[in-house]
Each structure stands twice: as C-alpha cells, then as structure tokens.
One Martini backbone bead per residue (centre of mass of N, CA, C, O) as a GRO file, in nm:
protein
  374
    1MET     BB    1  10.106 -16.296   4.413
    2THR     BB    2   9.974 -16.020   4.270
    3GLU     BB    3  10.007 -15.863   3.985
    4SER     BB    4  10.057 -15.556   3.883
    5GLN     BB    5   9.894 -15.344   3.618
    6ARG     BB    6  10.047 -15.102   3.661
    7PRO     BB    7  10.214 -14.863   3.552
    8SER     BB    8  10.495 -14.733   3.561
    9GLY     BB    9  10.455 -14.430   3.747
   10GLU     BB   10  10.149 -14.372   3.806
   11TYR     BB   11  10.230 -14.400   4.106
   12PRO     BB   12  10.354 -14.294   4.382
   13MET     BB   13  10.614 -14.385   4.594
   14TYR     BB   14  10.635 -14.458   4.937
   15PRO     BB   15  10.779 -14.475   5.222
   16SER     BB   16  10.791 -14.662   5.500
   17TYR     BB   17  10.669 -14.648   5.844
   18GLY     BB   18  10.728 -14.903   6.003
   19ASN     BB   19  10.493 -15.180   6.049
   20GLY     BB   20  10.290 -15.242   5.830
   21ASP     BB   21   9.978 -15.139   5.941
   22ALA     BB   22  10.152 -14.917   6.119
   23ALA     BB   23  10.197 -14.722   5.915
   24TYR     BB   24  10.272 -14.424   5.814
   25PRO     BB   25  10.203 -14.162   5.665
   26PRO     BB   26  10.287 -13.956   5.449
   27PRO     BB   27  10.423 -13.679   5.398
   28PRO     BB   28  10.379 -13.377   5.321
   29ALA     BB   29  10.400 -13.165   5.020
   30TYR     BB   30  10.461 -12.947   5.232
   31GLN     BB   31  10.563 -12.692   5.416
   32PRO     BB   32  10.585 -12.619   5.717
   33ALA     BB   33  10.502 -12.394   5.921
   34GLN     BB   34  10.653 -12.102   6.036
   35PRO     BB   35  10.749 -11.914   6.268
   36ILE     BB   36  10.704 -11.576   6.375
   37SER     BB   37  10.921 -11.329   6.464
   38THR     BB   38  10.858 -11.016   6.658
   39GLY     BB   39  11.003 -11.085   6.930
   40PRO     BB   40  11.065 -11.109   7.237
   41GLY     BB   41  10.839 -11.358   7.347
   42THR     BB   42  10.713 -11.373   7.040
   43THR     BB   43  10.474 -11.583   6.861
   44VAL     BB   44  10.364 -11.632   6.518
   45TRP     BB   45  10.113 -11.810   6.358
   46PRO     BB   46  10.021 -11.875   6.062
   47GLY     BB   47   9.672 -11.920   5.995
   48SER     BB   48   9.517 -11.849   6.256
   49GLY     BB   49   9.164 -11.891   6.313
   50GLY     BB   50   9.218 -11.996   6.606
   51ALA     BB   51   9.323 -12.177   6.864
   52ASP     BB   52   9.424 -12.420   6.630
   53GLY     BB   53   9.419 -12.274   6.321
   54HIS     BB   54   9.122 -12.407   6.302
   55SER     BB   55   8.788 -12.517   6.307
   56GLY     BB   56   8.851 -12.825   6.393
   57GLY     BB   57   9.035 -12.880   6.638
   58ASP     BB   58   9.341 -13.078   6.623
   59GLY     BB   59   9.577 -12.979   6.814
   60GLY     BB   60   9.755 -12.834   6.554
   61PHE     BB   61   9.682 -12.969   6.309
   62GLY     BB   62   9.733 -12.756   6.036
   63GLN     BB   63   9.891 -12.528   6.094
   64GLY     BB   64   9.890 -12.278   5.835
   65LEU     BB   65   9.669 -12.337   5.663
   66PRO     BB   66   9.490 -12.257   5.416
   67GLN     BB   67   9.201 -12.066   5.402
   68PRO     BB   68   8.902 -12.061   5.298
   69ALA     BB   69   8.681 -11.879   5.158
   70PRO     BB   70   8.402 -11.744   5.233
   71GLN     BB   71   8.070 -11.851   5.175
   72PRO     BB   72   7.782 -11.781   5.066
   73SER     BB   73   7.478 -11.841   5.133
   74ARG     BB   74   7.200 -11.956   4.982
   75HIS     BB   75   7.001 -11.787   5.139
   76GLY     BB   76   7.119 -11.511   5.068
   77ARG     BB   77   7.077 -11.533   4.761
   78ARG     BB   78   6.769 -11.560   4.766
   79VAL     BB   79   6.723 -11.271   4.876
   80LYS     BB   80   6.893 -11.081   4.686
   81ARG     BB   81   6.793 -11.143   4.398
   82PRO     BB   82   6.496 -11.052   4.416
   83VAL     BB   83   6.559 -10.762   4.502
   84ALA     BB   84   6.722 -10.682   4.252
   85LEU     BB   85   6.502 -10.752   4.048
   86LEU     BB   86   6.284 -10.559   4.155
   87ALA     BB   87   6.447 -10.300   4.123
   88ALA     BB   88   6.483 -10.320   3.816
   89VAL     BB   89   6.184 -10.325   3.745
   90ALA     BB   90   6.110 -10.051   3.873
   91ILE     BB   91   6.296  -9.879   3.700
   92ALA     BB   92   6.182  -9.961   3.426
   93ALA     BB   93   5.890  -9.871   3.483
   94ALA     BB   94   5.954  -9.572   3.530
   95VAL     BB   95   6.071  -9.513   3.254
   96VAL     BB   96   5.832  -9.607   3.082
   97GLY     BB   97   5.619  -9.431   3.221
   98GLY     BB   98   5.747  -9.157   3.152
   99VAL     BB   99   5.742  -9.188   2.847
  100THR     BB  100   5.440  -9.239   2.820
  101ALA     BB  101   5.341  -8.976   2.950
  102THR     BB  102   5.478  -8.788   2.751
  103ALA     BB  103   5.342  -8.892   2.495
  104VAL     BB  104   5.052  -8.840   2.585
  105GLY     BB  105   5.086  -8.537   2.635
  106GLN     BB  106   5.157  -8.466   2.339
  107PHE     BB  107   4.884  -8.577   2.210
  108THR     BB  108   4.676  -8.427   2.431
  109GLY     BB  109   4.788  -8.159   2.584
  110THR     BB  110   4.856  -8.264   2.915
  111GLY     BB  111   5.112  -8.171   2.988
  112SER     BB  112   5.338  -8.053   3.267
  113SER     BB  113   5.556  -7.844   3.140
  114GLY     BB  114   5.359  -7.625   3.184
  115THR     BB  115   5.141  -7.403   3.253
  116ALA     BB  116   4.813  -7.336   3.309
  117GLY     BB  117   4.826  -7.121   3.055
  118SER     BB  118   4.926  -7.308   2.804
  119SER     BB  119   4.614  -7.382   2.685
  120VAL     BB  120   4.646  -7.065   2.597
  121VAL     BB  121   4.633  -6.829   2.372
  122SER     BB  122   4.792  -6.551   2.337
  123GLY     BB  123   4.544  -6.297   2.378
  124THR     BB  124   4.322  -6.519   2.421
  125THR     BB  125   4.028  -6.764   2.437
  126VAL     BB  126   4.170  -6.982   2.270
  127SER     BB  127   4.227  -7.291   2.261
  128GLN     BB  128   4.461  -7.504   2.143
  129SER     BB  129   4.258  -7.728   2.043
  130SER     BB  130   4.096  -7.473   1.869
  131ALA     BB  131   4.302  -7.349   1.715
  132GLY     BB  132   4.221  -7.260   1.380
  133THR     BB  133   3.909  -7.270   1.426
  134VAL     BB  134   3.589  -7.178   1.385
  135ALA     BB  135   3.474  -7.300   1.644
  136GLY     BB  136   3.677  -7.172   1.841
  137VAL     BB  137   3.618  -6.877   1.773
  138ALA     BB  138   3.314  -6.874   1.821
  139LYS     BB  139   3.319  -6.959   2.122
  140ALA     BB  140   3.502  -6.718   2.223
  141VAL     BB  141   3.355  -6.451   2.072
  142SER     BB  142   3.040  -6.445   2.072
  143PRO     BB  143   2.995  -6.313   2.368
  144THR     BB  144   3.107  -6.016   2.236
  145ILE     BB  145   2.853  -6.010   2.053
  146VAL     BB  146   2.604  -5.780   1.940
  147GLU     BB  147   2.280  -5.647   1.924
  148ILE     BB  148   2.147  -5.360   1.741
  149GLY     BB  149   1.875  -5.136   1.819
  150ALA     BB  150   1.751  -4.868   1.618
  151THR     BB  151   1.570  -4.560   1.674
  152SER     BB  152   1.401  -4.352   1.439
  153THR     BB  153   1.233  -4.149   1.220
  154ALA     BB  154   1.285  -4.383   0.992
  155GLY     BB  155   1.307  -4.617   1.210
  156GLU     BB  156   1.424  -4.944   1.210
  157SER     BB  157   1.738  -5.100   1.306
  158THR     BB  158   2.013  -5.336   1.234
  159GLY     BB  159   2.300  -5.439   1.424
  160SER     BB  160   2.636  -5.439   1.549
  161GLY     BB  161   2.876  -5.538   1.818
  162VAL     BB  162   3.166  -5.472   2.043
  163VAL     BB  163   3.300  -5.578   2.335
  164ILE     BB  164   3.562  -5.392   2.540
  165THR     BB  165   3.413  -5.385   2.824
  166SER     BB  166   3.276  -5.500   3.126
  167ASP     BB  167   3.078  -5.222   3.144
  168GLY     BB  168   2.978  -5.170   2.818
  169GLU     BB  169   3.163  -5.115   2.585
  170ILE     BB  170   3.074  -5.032   2.236
  171VAL     BB  171   3.148  -5.114   1.909
  172THR     BB  172   3.061  -4.939   1.601
  173ASN     BB  173   2.885  -4.798   1.363
  174ASN     BB  174   2.769  -4.497   1.282
  175HIS     BB  175   2.534  -4.590   1.082
  176VAL     BB  176   2.371  -4.751   1.304
  177ILE     BB  177   2.318  -4.480   1.520
  178ALA     BB  178   2.239  -4.257   1.347
  179GLY     BB  179   1.971  -4.069   1.473
  180ALA     BB  180   1.907  -4.201   1.737
  181SER     BB  181   1.668  -4.215   2.012
  182SER     BB  182   1.718  -4.533   2.051
  183ILE     BB  183   1.893  -4.807   2.233
  184LYS     BB  184   1.922  -5.161   2.183
  185VAL     BB  185   2.077  -5.441   2.359
  186THR     BB  186   2.184  -5.777   2.270
  187LEU     BB  187   2.296  -6.048   2.398
  188SER     BB  188   2.392  -6.379   2.368
  189THR     BB  189   2.193  -6.450   2.622
  190GLY     BB  190   1.935  -6.227   2.578
  191ARG     BB  191   2.007  -5.984   2.717
  192THR     BB  192   1.894  -5.649   2.788
  193TYR     BB  193   1.980  -5.308   2.691
  194THR     BB  194   2.046  -4.989   2.735
  195ALA     BB  195   2.182  -4.711   2.536
  196LYS     BB  196   2.450  -4.478   2.490
  197VAL     BB  197   2.613  -4.220   2.349
  198VAL     BB  198   2.954  -4.124   2.353
  199GLY     BB  199   3.082  -4.151   2.048
  200THR     BB  200   3.172  -4.009   1.722
  201ASP     BB  201   3.302  -4.102   1.371
  202ALA     BB  202   3.216  -4.032   1.055
  203ASP     BB  203   3.492  -4.046   0.899
  204LYS     BB  204   3.521  -4.368   1.014
  205ASP     BB  205   3.258  -4.515   1.096
  206LEU     BB  206   3.242  -4.463   1.422
  207ALA     BB  207   3.130  -4.599   1.749
  208LEU     BB  208   3.038  -4.529   2.100
  209ILE     BB  209   2.881  -4.729   2.344
  210LYS     BB  210   2.672  -4.756   2.656
  211LEU     BB  211   2.574  -4.942   2.901
  212GLU     BB  212   2.319  -4.975   3.143
  213GLY     BB  213   2.421  -5.153   3.425
  214ALA     BB  214   2.684  -5.297   3.351
  215SER     BB  215   2.864  -5.616   3.424
  216GLY     BB  216   3.086  -5.875   3.365
  217LEU     BB  217   3.178  -5.876   3.078
  218LYS     BB  218   3.276  -6.005   2.791
  219THR     BB  219   3.578  -5.954   2.607
  220ALA     BB  220   3.751  -5.840   2.350
  221THR     BB  221   4.030  -5.875   2.130
  222LEU     BB  222   4.254  -5.650   2.007
  223GLY     BB  223   4.440  -5.646   1.741
  224ASP     BB  224   4.647  -5.657   1.431
  225SER     BB  225   4.619  -5.518   1.102
  226SER     BB  226   4.922  -5.498   0.987
  227GLY     BB  227   4.967  -5.835   0.951
  228ILE     BB  228   4.784  -5.888   0.733
  229LYS     BB  229   4.686  -6.117   0.465
  230VAL     BB  230   4.634  -6.235   0.176
  231GLY     BB  231   4.445  -6.537   0.265
  232ASP     BB  232   4.351  -6.508   0.531
  233GLN     BB  233   4.174  -6.639   0.778
  234VAL     BB  234   3.823  -6.570   0.860
  235VAL     BB  235   3.575  -6.428   1.091
  236ALA     BB  236   3.219  -6.365   1.113
  237ILE     BB  237   3.018  -6.164   1.348
  238GLY     BB  238   2.651  -6.136   1.376
  239SER     BB  239   2.307  -5.981   1.282
  240PRO     BB  240   2.151  -6.097   1.041
  241GLU     BB  241   1.828  -6.023   1.031
  242GLY     BB  242   1.840  -6.076   1.360
  243LEU     BB  243   2.064  -6.314   1.378
  244THR     BB  244   2.212  -6.387   1.643
  245GLY     BB  245   2.537  -6.506   1.614
  246THR     BB  246   2.641  -6.517   1.330
  247VAL     BB  247   2.852  -6.745   1.141
  248THR     BB  248   3.134  -6.678   0.931
  249SER     BB  249   3.362  -6.756   0.651
  250GLY     BB  250   3.705  -6.680   0.521
  251ILE     BB  251   3.892  -6.434   0.351
  252VAL     BB  252   4.137  -6.226   0.252
  253SER     BB  253   4.108  -6.050  -0.055
  254ALA     BB  254   4.191  -5.750   0.039
  255LEU     BB  255   4.362  -5.430   0.052
  256ASN     BB  256   4.299  -5.097   0.064
  257ARG     BB  257   4.005  -5.020   0.021
  258ASP     BB  258   3.801  -4.775  -0.124
  259VAL     BB  259   3.547  -4.664   0.095
  260THR     BB  260   3.215  -4.521   0.065
  261VAL     BB  261   3.018  -4.332   0.299
  262ALA     BB  262   2.787  -4.211   0.490
  263LYS     BB  263   2.779  -3.961   0.755
  264ASP     BB  264   2.463  -3.921   0.770
  265SER     BB  265   2.111  -3.941   0.805
  266GLU     BB  266   2.074  -3.779   0.517
  267GLY     BB  267   2.211  -4.004   0.372
  268GLY     BB  268   2.077  -4.202   0.190
  269GLN     BB  269   1.862  -4.427   0.279
  270ASP     BB  270   1.900  -4.417   0.597
  271GLN     BB  271   2.221  -4.420   0.609
  272GLY     BB  272   2.252  -4.750   0.592
  273GLN     BB  273   2.056  -4.880   0.753
  274GLN     BB  274   1.937  -5.204   0.865
  275GLY     BB  275   1.638  -5.303   0.770
  276ARG     BB  276   1.370  -5.494   0.773
  277GLY     BB  277   1.323  -5.455   0.435
  278GLY     BB  278   1.535  -5.249   0.367
  279SER     BB  279   1.821  -5.114   0.343
  280ASP     BB  280   2.176  -5.157   0.206
  281TRP     BB  281   2.460  -5.036   0.257
  282PRO     BB  282   2.557  -4.770   0.136
  283PHE     BB  283   2.814  -4.755  -0.127
  284GLU     BB  284   3.144  -4.682  -0.255
  285PHE     BB  285   3.318  -4.827  -0.553
  286GLY     BB  286   3.495  -4.743  -0.820
  287GLY     BB  287   3.264  -4.512  -0.887
  288GLN     BB  288   3.036  -4.681  -0.749
  289GLN     BB  289   2.712  -4.765  -0.652
  290PHE     BB  290   2.578  -4.936  -0.360
  291ASN     BB  291   2.273  -4.997  -0.215
  292GLY     BB  292   2.246  -4.703  -0.309
  293ASP     BB  293   2.241  -4.378  -0.176
  294THR     BB  294   2.488  -4.175  -0.011
  295GLY     BB  295   2.495  -3.893  -0.099
  296ASN     BB  296   2.673  -3.590  -0.009
  297SER     BB  297   2.771  -3.710   0.272
  298THR     BB  298   3.103  -3.833   0.287
  299THR     BB  299   3.332  -4.117   0.342
  300THR     BB  300   3.677  -4.236   0.329
  301TYR     BB  301   3.826  -4.568   0.353
  302LYS     BB  302   4.039  -4.819   0.447
  303ALA     BB  303   3.981  -5.159   0.352
  304ILE     BB  304   3.881  -5.480   0.417
  305GLN     BB  305   3.858  -5.757   0.215
  306THR     BB  306   3.588  -6.007   0.202
  307ASP     BB  307   3.424  -6.343   0.164
  308ALA     BB  308   3.269  -6.324   0.401
  309SER     BB  309   2.954  -6.348   0.495
  310LEU     BB  310   2.750  -6.056   0.440
  311ASN     BB  311   2.470  -5.897   0.597
  312PRO     BB  312   2.212  -5.748   0.703
  313GLY     BB  313   2.349  -5.672   1.041
  314ASN     BB  314   2.677  -5.685   1.034
  315SER     BB  315   2.708  -5.406   1.103
  316GLY     BB  316   2.964  -5.367   1.357
  317GLY     BB  317   3.102  -5.616   1.355
  318ALA     BB  318   3.326  -5.894   1.337
  319LEU     BB  319   3.664  -5.937   1.237
  320ILE     BB  320   3.849  -6.252   1.260
  321ASN     BB  321   4.095  -6.429   1.361
  322MET     BB  322   4.238  -6.754   1.449
  323ASN     BB  323   4.296  -6.625   1.756
  324GLY     BB  324   4.043  -6.424   1.835
  325GLU     BB  325   4.101  -6.149   1.692
  326ILE     BB  326   4.037  -5.829   1.625
  327ILE     BB  327   4.069  -5.677   1.278
  328GLY     BB  328   3.757  -5.578   1.234
  329ILE     BB  329   3.483  -5.363   1.117
  330ASN     BB  330   3.203  -5.415   0.981
  331SER     BB  331   3.058  -5.194   0.699
  332ALA     BB  332   3.032  -5.349   0.409
  333MET     BB  333   2.814  -5.463   0.129
  334TYR     BB  334   2.723  -5.659  -0.137
  335SER     BB  335   2.403  -5.664  -0.301
  336ALA     BB  336   2.189  -5.801  -0.534
  337SER     BB  337   1.947  -5.597  -0.490
  338SER     BB  338   2.081  -5.340  -0.630
  339SER     BB  339   2.020  -5.455  -0.938
  340ASP     BB  340   1.680  -5.523  -0.892
  341GLY     BB  341   1.520  -5.383  -0.638
  342SER     BB  342   1.514  -5.565  -0.414
  343SER     BB  343   1.495  -5.685  -0.122
  344SER     BB  344   1.684  -5.806   0.138
  345SER     BB  345   1.526  -6.080   0.162
  346GLY     BB  346   1.631  -6.154  -0.150
  347ALA     BB  347   1.918  -6.143  -0.059
  348GLY     BB  348   2.279  -6.200  -0.098
  349SER     BB  349   2.582  -6.295  -0.068
  350VAL     BB  350   2.886  -6.230  -0.293
  351GLY     BB  351   3.176  -6.179  -0.150
  352LEU     BB  352   3.152  -5.845  -0.077
  353GLY     BB  353   3.342  -5.726   0.184
  354PHE     BB  354   3.386  -5.476   0.456
  355ALA     BB  355   3.653  -5.345   0.678
  356ILE     BB  356   3.765  -5.187   0.952
  357PRO     BB  357   4.049  -5.143   1.082
  358VAL     BB  358   4.155  -5.185   1.411
  359ASN     BB  359   4.373  -4.958   1.414
  360THR     BB  360   4.172  -4.731   1.367
  361LEU     BB  361   4.018  -4.773   1.630
  362LYS     BB  362   4.250  -4.750   1.840
  363ALA     BB  363   4.324  -4.449   1.750
  364ASP     BB  364   4.004  -4.351   1.829
  365LEU     BB  365   3.918  -4.408   2.127
  366ASP     BB  366   3.981  -4.146   2.283
  367THR     BB  367   3.786  -3.973   2.122
  368LEU     BB  368   3.528  -4.134   2.185
  369ARG     BB  369   3.553  -4.115   2.506
  370ALA     BB  370   3.538  -3.792   2.501
  371GLY     BB  371   3.270  -3.732   2.315
  372ASN     BB  372   3.328  -3.694   2.032
  373SER     BB  373   3.187  -3.541   1.736
  374SER     BB  374   3.146  -3.575   1.350
   0.00000   0.00000   0.00000
C-alpha cells in the first residue's frame, strides 16, 4: 500500500456506507428542506421551481435547493448596450448643437430668441448690424432726402428737403422757397415732381411743401433734439451744388447758438437762396454777418452747431443721429468765399454749420399744415 503524503487534516474524511466500490456518497453538508404545513391536507415544499423542485427534473432530488438568479443573456446585452450608447450620443449631440447654434446666433445676430422685428432699431429703419455707422444711416435715410429747385424773379436756386409723409409732405427752410414762382423736387430715385407751398414760418425759417400726385414715398423719422449732447456723432444729407444725396458726417460742436437769417426774399442777396455760382446762406452770428447781407428783415433762432461739412445746397436737408432719426434741419453754414468775395464754386466748408432743432419743427408742424404764413 502506498503511503499518502497528504498532511493530516488536509481533506475531511467521511465514513463509508456499504461495501467497497458500492459505497454511498457522503451525506450533504446542509439540512434537507422541510415541508411547510399551511393547513390540513396541504403541504408546500420550499424552492420548488417546477414539477420536481428544479429545472433538472431529477425526480425530487435536490428539492428545496436555492435556485440561482436568472442571468440576462449575452445576446440581450449586445442589443441594449448599443441602444443606450446611441441614445447618450444623441443627447450629447443635441446639447452641443444647441449651444453651438446659440453661440453662432449671438455672433451673427441671427438668433431666434427675438421677434422678426428685433433686427431693426426701434423707431428707425437702420438695421442692428449697421446701427451706429455712417453707411447704415446713409442707406436708411438717403431715400427720404430730396433736392429742391426753386425759380423766382431773382433766378434759380437749389436746396434740400426731408419727406415726412408718404403722400409727399416735405419740410425745408423758408429761405429755400421764399418768393418762388415754381418749385421742382427730385427724389433720390431721380423721379421729379412739381410742388406747392402749404405753409411757411419765416420767424423759424421753416416751410412745408407738398408734392403733386405722389404716394408710397419712404418717410423720415423725426427724433428728439432735447437729448443731444456736444460730441454726439451726426450725419448730414443734402444736395450741395446740386449733387443730390451727398452724405457728410461730423459731431455736434455746440448747442443753442443764436443764428440770425433773413425773413423774406427782399433781405440781402436773394434772401440766402443757394444758386449755382450765386450767394451762400447769408446769416449773422456773434454780431457779425457771414456770406453776405441778411438785410433789414431778420429772425433769430437757437441752432445746433456741427462740424459736418455743409455747402450751398444743403440748406433744408437733414442733420441725423446715429439711429437714423432726424434731429435738425440744416439752415446755415460759413463759407470761406464770404471773406474773399469769391463765388461759391471756389468755396468749401470750414466746419461751421448750423441746424434748426427738430423739436422746433415738430412744435410748428400744425401751424405749417394749417397753411399759415408769416
């Protein structure tokens, strides 16, 4: 007999039942399940998963054994994991896409958080992308500025005007149309109309004319001149020397300047009308006369001073803020020709221009529309 090398106690030894090779296996290490009595005539065996207590069907052997928890099939996991992964990727993509779209909208101004009108600055026709730029103001307001040609016994003169109603009401300076026997107006499109005088106010150097047969015109927005400050950037649009739609820019140089101009057509040198090669806006400032003689019949008003370039023909045109709103009607400018007697064709702006505040115009509109003249 070969001697065993196992250390004593390494394996438990069980007693044998029967003889030799026919010995029974050792009894189980757990207690056999006991039936549970629930009432007379009824016995329940715990752990019975089927007819024989487990799926193996061994005729009752192993009844009551703890059954292992069912395991999900590998096939099921293969299906569920990709679905969950795809769902997570889709959610992440949606979040990233939303953030990206929002960021792009903020940089390009095309976000959908506002209404359709949110791309337009309130009260103007200047788009937000162009607000605050001379180009944006010029594009928006130029169609509302016209050239005015007035014919009188003294000759022909050129000025400018601002369209304020779609059927052709136009504001200009009184001295542009004073004494005129006929008035022709040219739009920015080149189309021409005849016009008649509706009302004038020589004391404020303002006039209202009306185009004959006009409709559907683009109109300017009248702003508020009470809030302007020295240093504010402004744009001037008019027809200097007959050059329709000329745009210049500058700043508000001063406020409440006392400017004196002639009231009627008999006041000095064709009453200040700007003829090609003729006289240039006669006015008085600080006790001195500029650009000729204003005559004996004059009026004085508080004006906005600007260094935006104004030349003969700008009279009656618009002084505009950077939101595209009219804040003044250009009315007078100093020309170097007044000091040397040269014609206007040889003169240039020296950065001393004046405009009637738009609040003065708005307060006078009802009077002008009533046809009153002074």
